[in-house]
Amino acid sequence: MSIEVKNLLKVYGEQKAVNNISFSVSQGEIVGFLGPNGAGKSTTMKILTGYLQATSGEAYICGMNVSSHSIETRKRIGYLPESDPLYYDMYIKEYLGFIADVHKVPNKKNAVERIIELVGLTPEKTKKIGQLSKGYKQRVGLAAALIYNPGVLILDEPTTGLDPNQIVEIREVIRNLGVDKTVLFSSHILQEVEAICNRVIIINKGELVADDTIANLQSVNKGTHRIIVAFVEIPSLSVFNNIAEIIHIQAVPDNQVRFSTSQPEHLRRRIIEVSLENNLNIVSIHSETQSLETVFKSLTGRSTD
């Protein structure tokens, strides 16, 4: 595993900021790390990157313990913190060249030009960092995290301050990076998480409350599926009485019928068969899922704000 967390605990006084959580992320995975403000996301990321020491438990990067192999693990991590500590008096190229020197990047000039183009800094590349908008400063932080080509990316709110067009651009950068890297990133923009990730980890009040694919989390109830069928004209529900796979059936607006079942594929076939037998014209048939926002609220009891 590229990232592995085992029974991680971080205590401040009497408060457990991170309470005995465990998870892992493999190479080639892009995993969303979600939770309300104060849930422990940034604390966990700081422990993974060596900026904080855990009270107990263990964290590994590429099989190495981050506590006992701090320098080696940091070499393998590209980290974008929530509040990126940039040097505002330095020019963009100057700063990125400095980061490249720290990490002994070969062909520094080419590496700086390449990363400036990758994150979309080209229009601003001759400016000092302090002259940039918040969104472009965020891009400089992302460029600094990427310039030495680390295998693991830990990104804390990577699209903070970006406009909608910039968000789409950076989202595409992250998606492309995830092909051969390990990416763990936090975000309060759940549509962004759905667009990039297949899997999410959700923590609340320092505790792990979910670690699953988005599709599984969006299932309305574990083991129960809902199928929505739209008809040209609403049929009598009695025509479906002999379908054994139906747990519950209900007419809903717009000539639609909602079916609950534990056997969705079997039920789909039977609905089509019965509809053909009774000359019922089907307009559409699809599974009903919850939004990721609804799942998030149900697991944390709070909004994403």
PDB file of C-alpha atoms in Angstrom:
ATOM      1  CA  MET A   1       0.000   0.000   0.000  1.00  0.00           C
ATOM      2  CA  SER A   2       1.250   3.519  -0.784  1.00  0.00           C
ATOM      3  CA  ILE A   3      -0.590   4.981   2.218  1.00  0.00           C
ATOM      4  CA  GLU A   4      -1.442   2.927   5.282  1.00  0.00           C
ATOM      5  CA  VAL A   5      -2.864   4.139   8.587  1.00  0.00           C
ATOM      6  CA  LYS A   6      -3.197   1.816  11.565  1.00  0.00           C
ATOM      7  CA  ASN A   7      -5.116   2.754  14.729  1.00  0.00           C
ATOM      8  CA  LEU A   8      -4.074   6.390  14.453  1.00  0.00           C
ATOM      9  CA  LEU A   9      -4.762   8.536  17.525  1.00  0.00           C
ATOM     10  CA  LYS A  10      -4.028  12.233  18.063  1.00  0.00           C
ATOM     11  CA  VAL A  11      -5.012  13.834  21.368  1.00  0.00           C
ATOM     12  CA  TYR A  12      -4.913  17.528  22.274  1.00  0.00           C
ATOM     13  CA  GLY A  13      -5.523  17.790  26.007  1.00  0.00           C
ATOM     14  CA  GLU A  14      -8.813  15.970  26.500  1.00  0.00           C
ATOM     15  CA  GLN A  15      -9.880  16.214  22.860  1.00  0.00           C
ATOM     16  CA  LYS A  16      -9.341  13.320  20.474  1.00  0.00           C
ATOM     17  CA  ALA A  17      -8.754  15.063  17.146  1.00  0.00           C
ATOM     18  CA  VAL A  18      -8.190  11.683  15.462  1.00  0.00           C
ATOM     19  CA  ASN A  19      -9.619   8.681  17.246  1.00  0.00           C
ATOM     20  CA  ASN A  20      -8.140   5.270  16.390  1.00  0.00           C
ATOM     21  CA  ILE A  21      -8.710   5.346  12.630  1.00  0.00           C
ATOM     22  CA  SER A  22      -7.343   2.858  10.078  1.00  0.00           C
ATOM     23  CA  PHE A  23      -7.379   2.920   6.270  1.00  0.00           C
ATOM     24  CA  SER A  24      -5.141   2.319   3.260  1.00  0.00           C
ATOM     25  CA  VAL A  25      -4.771   3.729  -0.263  1.00  0.00           C
ATOM     26  CA  SER A  26      -3.111   1.847  -3.127  1.00  0.00           C
ATOM     27  CA  GLN A  27      -1.096   3.111  -6.075  1.00  0.00           C
ATOM     28  CA  GLY A  28      -3.338   4.358  -8.874  1.00  0.00           C
ATOM     29  CA  GLU A  29      -6.179   5.259  -6.507  1.00  0.00           C
ATOM     30  CA  ILE A  30      -7.653   8.747  -6.107  1.00  0.00           C
ATOM     31  CA  VAL A  31      -9.486   8.770  -2.780  1.00  0.00           C
ATOM     32  CA  GLY A  32     -11.587  11.604  -1.412  1.00  0.00           C
ATOM     33  CA  PHE A  33     -11.021  12.340   2.283  1.00  0.00           C
ATOM     34  CA  LEU A  34     -14.199  13.922   3.607  1.00  0.00           C
ATOM     35  CA  GLY A  35     -15.561  15.246   6.854  1.00  0.00           C
ATOM     36  CA  PRO A  36     -17.057  18.397   8.414  1.00  0.00           C
ATOM     37  CA  ASN A  37     -14.798  21.190   9.600  1.00  0.00           C
ATOM     38  CA  GLY A  38     -12.943  19.997  12.690  1.00  0.00           C
ATOM     39  CA  ALA A  39     -13.413  16.320  11.862  1.00  0.00           C
ATOM     40  CA  GLY A  40      -9.668  15.567  11.853  1.00  0.00           C
ATOM     41  CA  LYS A  41      -8.863  15.552   8.126  1.00  0.00           C
ATOM     42  CA  SER A  42      -6.051  18.103   8.196  1.00  0.00           C
ATOM     43  CA  THR A  43      -4.628  16.572  11.383  1.00  0.00           C
ATOM     44  CA  THR A  44      -4.471  13.156   9.709  1.00  0.00           C
ATOM     45  CA  MET A  45      -2.802  14.626   6.622  1.00  0.00           C
ATOM     46  CA  LYS A  46      -0.225  16.445   8.764  1.00  0.00           C
ATOM     47  CA  ILE A  47       0.614  13.189  10.533  1.00  0.00           C
ATOM     48  CA  LEU A  48       0.986  11.379   7.198  1.00  0.00           C
ATOM     49  CA  THR A  49       3.351  14.066   5.915  1.00  0.00           C
ATOM     50  CA  GLY A  50       5.463  14.220   9.090  1.00  0.00           C
ATOM     51  CA  TYR A  51       4.358  17.666  10.243  1.00  0.00           C
ATOM     52  CA  LEU A  52       2.692  16.250  13.367  1.00  0.00           C
ATOM     53  CA  GLN A  53       3.506  13.297  15.597  1.00  0.00           C
ATOM     54  CA  ALA A  54       0.656  10.907  16.386  1.00  0.00           C
ATOM     55  CA  THR A  55      -0.193  10.229  20.026  1.00  0.00           C
ATOM     56  CA  SER A  56      -0.322   6.538  19.137  1.00  0.00           C
ATOM     57  CA  GLY A  57      -0.836   4.278  16.157  1.00  0.00           C
ATOM     58  CA  GLU A  58       1.205   4.100  12.975  1.00  0.00           C
ATOM     59  CA  ALA A  59       1.267   5.695   9.533  1.00  0.00           C
ATOM     60  CA  TYR A  60       3.187   4.349   6.542  1.00  0.00           C
ATOM     61  CA  ILE A  61       4.136   5.837   3.177  1.00  0.00           C
ATOM     62  CA  CYS A  62       5.344   3.311   0.573  1.00  0.00           C
ATOM     63  CA  GLY A  63       5.850   0.769   3.342  1.00  0.00           C
ATOM     64  CA  MET A  64       7.979   3.084   5.534  1.00  0.00           C
ATOM     65  CA  ASN A  65       6.917   4.375   8.944  1.00  0.00           C
ATOM     66  CA  VAL A  66       6.566   8.171   8.745  1.00  0.00           C
ATOM     67  CA  SER A  67       7.812   8.581  12.305  1.00  0.00           C
ATOM     68  CA  SER A  68      11.025   6.557  12.050  1.00  0.00           C
ATOM     69  CA  HIS A  69      11.729   7.343   8.360  1.00  0.00           C
ATOM     70  CA  SER A  70      10.627  10.979   8.237  1.00  0.00           C
ATOM     71  CA  ILE A  71      13.044  12.238   5.575  1.00  0.00           C
ATOM     72  CA  GLU A  72      12.632   9.239   3.265  1.00  0.00           C
ATOM     73  CA  THR A  73       8.838   9.382   3.377  1.00  0.00           C
ATOM     74  CA  ARG A  74       8.770  13.140   2.756  1.00  0.00           C
ATOM     75  CA  LYS A  75      10.809  12.624  -0.407  1.00  0.00           C
ATOM     76  CA  ARG A  76       7.960  10.480  -1.741  1.00  0.00           C
ATOM     77  CA  ILE A  77       5.122  12.853  -0.835  1.00  0.00           C
ATOM     78  CA  GLY A  78       3.819  15.904  -2.647  1.00  0.00           C
ATOM     79  CA  TYR A  79       1.904  17.864  -0.014  1.00  0.00           C
ATOM     80  CA  LEU A  80      -0.436  20.804  -0.524  1.00  0.00           C
ATOM     81  CA  PRO A  81      -1.546  22.028   2.916  1.00  0.00           C
ATOM     82  CA  GLU A  82      -4.814  23.850   3.547  1.00  0.00           C
ATOM     83  CA  SER A  83      -2.952  27.151   4.068  1.00  0.00           C
ATOM     84  CA  ASP A  84       0.069  26.944   1.818  1.00  0.00           C
ATOM     85  CA  PRO A  85       3.120  28.767   3.319  1.00  0.00           C
ATOM     86  CA  LEU A  86       4.431  30.481   0.195  1.00  0.00           C
ATOM     87  CA  TYR A  87       7.221  33.059  -0.024  1.00  0.00           C
ATOM     88  CA  TYR A  88       5.342  36.118  -1.293  1.00  0.00           C
ATOM     89  CA  ASP A  89       8.491  38.116  -2.118  1.00  0.00           C
ATOM     90  CA  MET A  90       9.763  35.455  -4.524  1.00  0.00           C
ATOM     91  CA  TYR A  91       8.893  35.258  -8.210  1.00  0.00           C
ATOM     92  CA  ILE A  92       7.002  32.149  -9.332  1.00  0.00           C
ATOM     93  CA  LYS A  93       9.932  30.727 -11.312  1.00  0.00           C
ATOM     94  CA  GLU A  94      12.336  31.618  -8.522  1.00  0.00           C
ATOM     95  CA  TYR A  95      10.242  29.843  -5.908  1.00  0.00           C
ATOM     96  CA  LEU A  96       9.668  26.715  -7.994  1.00  0.00           C
ATOM     97  CA  GLY A  97      13.379  26.639  -8.834  1.00  0.00           C
ATOM     98  CA  PHE A  98      14.117  26.784  -5.096  1.00  0.00           C
ATOM     99  CA  ILE A  99      11.799  23.813  -4.448  1.00  0.00           C
ATOM    100  CA  ALA A 100      13.415  21.927  -7.329  1.00  0.00           C
ATOM    101  CA  ASP A 101      16.859  22.558  -5.815  1.00  0.00           C
ATOM    102  CA  VAL A 102      15.737  21.287  -2.405  1.00  0.00           C
ATOM    103  CA  HIS A 103      14.653  18.035  -4.027  1.00  0.00           C
ATOM    104  CA  LYS A 104      17.636  17.882  -6.395  1.00  0.00           C
ATOM    105  CA  VAL A 105      15.438  17.826  -9.499  1.00  0.00           C
ATOM    106  CA  PRO A 106      17.515  17.298 -12.692  1.00  0.00           C
ATOM    107  CA  ASN A 107      17.126  19.772 -15.567  1.00  0.00           C
ATOM    108  CA  LYS A 108      15.627  22.331 -13.210  1.00  0.00           C
ATOM    109  CA  LYS A 109      14.767  24.920 -15.875  1.00  0.00           C
ATOM    110  CA  ASN A 110      12.796  22.417 -17.960  1.00  0.00           C
ATOM    111  CA  ALA A 111      11.085  21.035 -14.868  1.00  0.00           C
ATOM    112  CA  VAL A 112       9.940  24.523 -13.814  1.00  0.00           C
ATOM    113  CA  GLU A 113       8.570  25.342 -17.284  1.00  0.00           C
ATOM    114  CA  ARG A 114       6.804  21.991 -17.505  1.00  0.00           C
ATOM    115  CA  ILE A 115       5.065  22.314 -14.141  1.00  0.00           C
ATOM    116  CA  ILE A 116       4.059  25.936 -14.792  1.00  0.00           C
ATOM    117  CA  GLU A 117       2.284  24.802 -17.951  1.00  0.00           C
ATOM    118  CA  LEU A 118       0.748  21.754 -16.250  1.00  0.00           C
ATOM    119  CA  VAL A 119      -1.025  23.739 -13.513  1.00  0.00           C
ATOM    120  CA  GLY A 120      -1.944  26.695 -15.740  1.00  0.00           C
ATOM    121  CA  LEU A 121       0.429  29.349 -14.368  1.00  0.00           C
ATOM    122  CA  THR A 122       1.769  30.456 -17.749  1.00  0.00           C
ATOM    123  CA  PRO A 123      -0.140  33.807 -17.911  1.00  0.00           C
ATOM    124  CA  GLU A 124       1.241  34.812 -14.491  1.00  0.00           C
ATOM    125  CA  LYS A 125       4.683  33.215 -14.546  1.00  0.00           C
ATOM    126  CA  THR A 126       6.681  36.477 -14.503  1.00  0.00           C
ATOM    127  CA  LYS A 127       4.964  37.810 -11.356  1.00  0.00           C
ATOM    128  CA  LYS A 128       5.862  37.707  -7.696  1.00  0.00           C
ATOM    129  CA  ILE A 129       3.756  35.283  -5.671  1.00  0.00           C
ATOM    130  CA  GLY A 130       2.456  38.128  -3.519  1.00  0.00           C
ATOM    131  CA  GLN A 131       0.921  39.764  -6.613  1.00  0.00           C
ATOM    132  CA  LEU A 132      -1.208  36.725  -7.422  1.00  0.00           C
ATOM    133  CA  SER A 133      -4.879  36.114  -6.712  1.00  0.00           C
ATOM    134  CA  LYS A 134      -5.788  33.451  -4.157  1.00  0.00           C
ATOM    135  CA  GLY A 135      -6.546  30.961  -6.935  1.00  0.00           C
ATOM    136  CA  TYR A 136      -3.170  31.428  -8.620  1.00  0.00           C
ATOM    137  CA  LYS A 137      -1.363  31.189  -5.282  1.00  0.00           C
ATOM    138  CA  GLN A 138      -3.098  27.841  -4.852  1.00  0.00           C
ATOM    139  CA  ARG A 139      -1.733  26.783  -8.231  1.00  0.00           C
ATOM    140  CA  VAL A 140       1.793  27.716  -7.150  1.00  0.00           C
ATOM    141  CA  GLY A 141       1.366  25.488  -4.086  1.00  0.00           C
ATOM    142  CA  LEU A 142       0.177  22.629  -6.286  1.00  0.00           C
ATOM    143  CA  ALA A 143       3.103  23.157  -8.672  1.00  0.00           C
ATOM    144  CA  ALA A 144       5.528  23.003  -5.733  1.00  0.00           C
ATOM    145  CA  ALA A 145       3.951  19.731  -4.597  1.00  0.00           C
ATOM    146  CA  LEU A 146       4.344  18.206  -8.066  1.00  0.00           C
ATOM    147  CA  ILE A 147       7.658  19.521  -9.420  1.00  0.00           C
ATOM    148  CA  TYR A 148       9.810  16.692  -8.011  1.00  0.00           C
ATOM    149  CA  ASN A 149       7.417  14.007  -9.323  1.00  0.00           C
ATOM    150  CA  PRO A 150       6.467  12.328  -6.011  1.00  0.00           C
ATOM    151  CA  GLY A 151       4.636   9.009  -6.035  1.00  0.00           C
ATOM    152  CA  VAL A 152       2.148  10.016  -3.319  1.00  0.00           C
ATOM    153  CA  LEU A 153       0.070  13.206  -3.369  1.00  0.00           C
ATOM    154  CA  ILE A 154      -1.677  14.488  -0.252  1.00  0.00           C
ATOM    155  CA  LEU A 155      -3.787  17.508  -1.160  1.00  0.00           C
ATOM    156  CA  ASP A 156      -5.753  19.431   1.447  1.00  0.00           C
ATOM    157  CA  GLU A 157      -8.491  21.432  -0.321  1.00  0.00           C
ATOM    158  CA  PRO A 158      -6.552  21.713  -3.629  1.00  0.00           C
ATOM    159  CA  THR A 159      -9.192  23.842  -5.413  1.00  0.00           C
ATOM    160  CA  THR A 160      -9.746  26.422  -2.660  1.00  0.00           C
ATOM    161  CA  GLY A 161     -10.025  29.897  -4.180  1.00  0.00           C
ATOM    162  CA  LEU A 162     -10.286  28.721  -7.777  1.00  0.00           C
ATOM    163  CA  ASP A 163     -13.041  29.888 -10.101  1.00  0.00           C
ATOM    164  CA  PRO A 164     -15.293  27.264 -11.783  1.00  0.00           C
ATOM    165  CA  ASN A 165     -13.131  27.085 -14.927  1.00  0.00           C
ATOM    166  CA  GLN A 166      -9.948  26.706 -12.893  1.00  0.00           C
ATOM    167  CA  ILE A 167     -11.566  23.983 -10.785  1.00  0.00           C
ATOM    168  CA  VAL A 168     -12.304  21.961 -13.917  1.00  0.00           C
ATOM    169  CA  GLU A 169      -8.693  22.382 -15.096  1.00  0.00           C
ATOM    170  CA  ILE A 170      -7.138  21.325 -11.780  1.00  0.00           C
ATOM    171  CA  ARG A 171      -9.618  18.467 -11.463  1.00  0.00           C
ATOM    172  CA  GLU A 172      -8.365  17.153 -14.809  1.00  0.00           C
ATOM    173  CA  VAL A 173      -4.750  17.508 -13.640  1.00  0.00           C
ATOM    174  CA  ILE A 174      -5.517  15.463 -10.512  1.00  0.00           C
ATOM    175  CA  ARG A 175      -7.389  12.824 -12.514  1.00  0.00           C
ATOM    176  CA  ASN A 176      -4.448  12.398 -14.905  1.00  0.00           C
ATOM    177  CA  LEU A 177      -1.952  12.224 -12.044  1.00  0.00           C
ATOM    178  CA  GLY A 178      -3.983   9.455 -10.431  1.00  0.00           C
ATOM    179  CA  VAL A 179      -3.203   7.069 -13.274  1.00  0.00           C
ATOM    180  CA  ASP A 180       0.183   6.142 -11.809  1.00  0.00           C
ATOM    181  CA  LYS A 181       0.281   7.950  -8.455  1.00  0.00           C
ATOM    182  CA  THR A 182      -1.538   7.636  -5.149  1.00  0.00           C
ATOM    183  CA  VAL A 183      -3.763  10.626  -4.412  1.00  0.00           C
ATOM    184  CA  LEU A 184      -5.513  11.417  -1.132  1.00  0.00           C
ATOM    185  CA  PHE A 185      -7.321  14.733  -1.215  1.00  0.00           C
ATOM    186  CA  SER A 186      -9.854  16.525   0.909  1.00  0.00           C
ATOM    187  CA  SER A 187     -12.597  18.756  -0.423  1.00  0.00           C
ATOM    188  CA  HIS A 188     -15.858  20.331   0.669  1.00  0.00           C
ATOM    189  CA  ILE A 189     -17.053  20.342  -2.953  1.00  0.00           C
ATOM    190  CA  LEU A 190     -18.769  16.977  -3.141  1.00  0.00           C
ATOM    191  CA  GLN A 191     -19.504  17.260  -6.867  1.00  0.00           C
ATOM    192  CA  GLU A 192     -15.747  17.489  -7.344  1.00  0.00           C
ATOM    193  CA  VAL A 193     -15.212  14.316  -5.319  1.00  0.00           C
ATOM    194  CA  GLU A 194     -17.857  12.466  -7.344  1.00  0.00           C
ATOM    195  CA  ALA A 195     -16.207  13.595 -10.589  1.00  0.00           C
ATOM    196  CA  ILE A 196     -12.712  12.407  -9.646  1.00  0.00           C
ATOM    197  CA  CYS A 197     -13.019   9.543  -7.151  1.00  0.00           C
ATOM    198  CA  ASN A 198     -14.474   6.063  -7.074  1.00  0.00           C
ATOM    199  CA  ARG A 199     -13.877   5.746  -3.336  1.00  0.00           C
ATOM    200  CA  VAL A 200     -14.220   8.038  -0.344  1.00  0.00           C
ATOM    201  CA  ILE A 201     -13.153   7.949   3.289  1.00  0.00           C
ATOM    202  CA  ILE A 202     -15.386   9.939   5.649  1.00  0.00           C
ATOM    203  CA  ILE A 203     -14.452  10.890   9.195  1.00  0.00           C
ATOM    204  CA  ASN A 204     -16.572  12.672  11.778  1.00  0.00           C
ATOM    205  CA  LYS A 205     -15.424  13.937  15.176  1.00  0.00           C
ATOM    206  CA  GLY A 206     -12.125  12.145  14.646  1.00  0.00           C
ATOM    207  CA  GLU A 207     -13.722   8.751  13.934  1.00  0.00           C
ATOM    208  CA  LEU A 208     -13.925   6.808  10.692  1.00  0.00           C
ATOM    209  CA  VAL A 209     -17.585   6.538   9.653  1.00  0.00           C
ATOM    210  CA  ALA A 210     -17.244   5.296   6.046  1.00  0.00           C
ATOM    211  CA  ASP A 211     -14.644   3.807   3.703  1.00  0.00           C
ATOM    212  CA  ASP A 212     -16.288   2.558   0.529  1.00  0.00           C
ATOM    213  CA  THR A 213     -16.948   3.192  -3.133  1.00  0.00           C
ATOM    214  CA  ILE A 214     -19.272   6.081  -3.903  1.00  0.00           C
ATOM    215  CA  ALA A 215     -21.660   3.681  -5.651  1.00  0.00           C
ATOM    216  CA  ASN A 216     -22.003   1.516  -2.539  1.00  0.00           C
ATOM    217  CA  LEU A 217     -22.485   4.500  -0.269  1.00  0.00           C
ATOM    218  CA  GLN A 218     -25.173   5.871  -2.549  1.00  0.00           C
ATOM    219  CA  SER A 219     -27.260   2.704  -2.353  1.00  0.00           C
ATOM    220  CA  VAL A 220     -30.480   3.778  -0.655  1.00  0.00           C
ATOM    221  CA  ASN A 221     -30.336   0.934   1.857  1.00  0.00           C
ATOM    222  CA  LYS A 222     -27.791  -1.849   2.194  1.00  0.00           C
ATOM    223  CA  GLY A 223     -29.219  -4.900   0.491  1.00  0.00           C
ATOM    224  CA  THR A 224     -32.228  -2.994  -0.877  1.00  0.00           C
ATOM    225  CA  HIS A 225     -32.342  -1.341  -4.283  1.00  0.00           C
ATOM    226  CA  ARG A 226     -34.909   0.974  -5.821  1.00  0.00           C
ATOM    227  CA  ILE A 227     -35.774   0.941  -9.505  1.00  0.00           C
ATOM    228  CA  ILE A 228     -37.730   3.797 -11.078  1.00  0.00           C
ATOM    229  CA  VAL A 229     -39.709   3.007 -14.239  1.00  0.00           C
ATOM    230  CA  ALA A 230     -41.364   5.756 -16.294  1.00  0.00           C
ATOM    231  CA  PHE A 231     -44.306   4.780 -18.500  1.00  0.00           C
ATOM    232  CA  VAL A 232     -46.137   6.624 -21.279  1.00  0.00           C
ATOM    233  CA  GLU A 233     -49.271   6.214 -19.145  1.00  0.00           C
ATOM    234  CA  ILE A 234     -49.310   5.207 -15.492  1.00  0.00           C
ATOM    235  CA  PRO A 235     -50.366   1.534 -15.282  1.00  0.00           C
ATOM    236  CA  SER A 236     -52.474  -0.243 -12.688  1.00  0.00           C
ATOM    237  CA  LEU A 237     -50.010  -1.522 -10.085  1.00  0.00           C
ATOM    238  CA  SER A 238     -51.951  -4.774  -9.854  1.00  0.00           C
ATOM    239  CA  VAL A 239     -50.378  -5.995 -13.124  1.00  0.00           C
ATOM    240  CA  PHE A 240     -47.124  -6.453 -11.222  1.00  0.00           C
ATOM    241  CA  ASN A 241     -48.646  -8.445  -8.339  1.00  0.00           C
ATOM    242  CA  ASN A 242     -47.156 -11.757  -9.423  1.00  0.00           C
ATOM    243  CA  ILE A 243     -43.543 -10.563  -9.549  1.00  0.00           C
ATOM    244  CA  ALA A 244     -41.920 -12.301  -6.595  1.00  0.00           C
ATOM    245  CA  GLU A 245     -38.834 -10.060  -6.567  1.00  0.00           C
ATOM    246  CA  ILE A 246     -40.840  -6.961  -5.526  1.00  0.00           C
ATOM    247  CA  ILE A 247     -40.520  -5.945  -1.876  1.00  0.00           C
ATOM    248  CA  HIS A 248     -42.540  -2.736  -2.247  1.00  0.00           C
ATOM    249  CA  ILE A 249     -44.208  -0.860  -5.099  1.00  0.00           C
ATOM    250  CA  GLN A 250     -45.374   2.750  -5.261  1.00  0.00           C
ATOM    251  CA  ALA A 251     -46.709   5.131  -7.902  1.00  0.00           C
ATOM    252  CA  VAL A 252     -44.791   8.440  -8.022  1.00  0.00           C
ATOM    253  CA  PRO A 253     -45.291  11.617 -10.118  1.00  0.00           C
ATOM    254  CA  ASP A 254     -44.726  11.866 -13.882  1.00  0.00           C
ATOM    255  CA  ASN A 255     -46.175   8.417 -14.722  1.00  0.00           C
ATOM    256  CA  GLN A 256     -43.451   6.670 -12.759  1.00  0.00           C
ATOM    257  CA  VAL A 257     -43.457   3.592 -10.519  1.00  0.00           C
ATOM    258  CA  ARG A 258     -40.891   2.938  -7.798  1.00  0.00           C
ATOM    259  CA  PHE A 259     -40.002  -0.709  -7.128  1.00  0.00           C
ATOM    260  CA  SER A 260     -37.979  -1.894  -4.106  1.00  0.00           C
ATOM    261  CA  THR A 261     -36.114  -5.178  -4.386  1.00  0.00           C
ATOM    262  CA  SER A 262     -33.110  -7.167  -3.226  1.00  0.00           C
ATOM    263  CA  GLN A 263     -32.682  -8.629  -6.730  1.00  0.00           C
ATOM    264  CA  PRO A 264     -32.442  -5.645  -9.094  1.00  0.00           C
ATOM    265  CA  GLU A 265     -31.316  -7.474 -12.246  1.00  0.00           C
ATOM    266  CA  HIS A 266     -34.024 -10.118 -11.958  1.00  0.00           C
ATOM    267  CA  LEU A 267     -36.631  -7.458 -11.278  1.00  0.00           C
ATOM    268  CA  ARG A 268     -35.626  -5.376 -14.284  1.00  0.00           C
ATOM    269  CA  ARG A 269     -36.157  -8.369 -16.567  1.00  0.00           C
ATOM    270  CA  ARG A 270     -39.517  -9.221 -15.010  1.00  0.00           C
ATOM    271  CA  ILE A 271     -40.757  -5.617 -15.269  1.00  0.00           C
ATOM    272  CA  ILE A 272     -39.936  -5.554 -18.978  1.00  0.00           C
ATOM    273  CA  GLU A 273     -41.572  -8.957 -19.523  1.00  0.00           C
ATOM    274  CA  VAL A 274     -44.780  -7.993 -17.679  1.00  0.00           C
ATOM    275  CA  SER A 275     -44.913  -4.625 -19.439  1.00  0.00           C
ATOM    276  CA  LEU A 276     -44.682  -6.315 -22.849  1.00  0.00           C
ATOM    277  CA  GLU A 277     -47.386  -8.827 -21.884  1.00  0.00           C
ATOM    278  CA  ASN A 278     -49.715  -5.977 -20.867  1.00  0.00           C
ATOM    279  CA  ASN A 279     -48.875  -3.584 -23.727  1.00  0.00           C
ATOM    280  CA  LEU A 280     -47.295  -1.043 -21.363  1.00  0.00           C
ATOM    281  CA  ASN A 281     -44.884   1.373 -23.000  1.00  0.00           C
ATOM    282  CA  ILE A 282     -41.741   2.023 -20.943  1.00  0.00           C
ATOM    283  CA  VAL A 283     -40.062   5.416 -21.397  1.00  0.00           C
ATOM    284  CA  SER A 284     -37.095   4.816 -19.071  1.00  0.00           C
ATOM    285  CA  ILE A 285     -35.853   2.526 -16.327  1.00  0.00           C
ATOM    286  CA  HIS A 286     -33.085   3.373 -13.864  1.00  0.00           C
ATOM    287  CA  SER A 287     -31.810   2.725 -10.352  1.00  0.00           C
ATOM    288  CA  GLU A 288     -32.458   5.342  -7.694  1.00  0.00           C
ATOM    289  CA  THR A 289     -29.470   6.475  -5.635  1.00  0.00           C
ATOM    290  CA  GLN A 290     -28.795   9.089  -2.997  1.00  0.00           C
ATOM    291  CA  SER A 291     -26.537  12.039  -3.735  1.00  0.00           C
ATOM    292  CA  LEU A 292     -23.147  12.009  -2.067  1.00  0.00           C
ATOM    293  CA  GLU A 293     -24.260  15.121  -0.164  1.00  0.00           C
ATOM    294  CA  THR A 294     -27.210  13.192   1.309  1.00  0.00           C
ATOM    295  CA  VAL A 295     -24.903  10.332   2.275  1.00  0.00           C
ATOM    296  CA  PHE A 296     -22.464  12.787   3.860  1.00  0.00           C
ATOM    297  CA  LYS A 297     -25.177  14.461   5.929  1.00  0.00           C
ATOM    298  CA  SER A 298     -26.606  11.151   7.096  1.00  0.00           C
ATOM    299  CA  LEU A 299     -23.172   9.947   8.255  1.00  0.00           C
ATOM    300  CA  THR A 300     -21.980  13.154   9.880  1.00  0.00           C
ATOM    301  CA  GLY A 301     -25.208  14.846  10.878  1.00  0.00           C
ATOM    302  CA  ARG A 302     -23.842  18.072   9.450  1.00  0.00           C
ATOM    303  CA  SER A 303     -23.601  19.948   6.169  1.00  0.00           C
ATOM    304  CA  THR A 304     -20.392  20.386   4.213  1.00  0.00           C
ATOM    305  CA  ASP A 305     -20.062  24.064   5.192  1.00  0.00           C
TER     306      ASP A 305
END
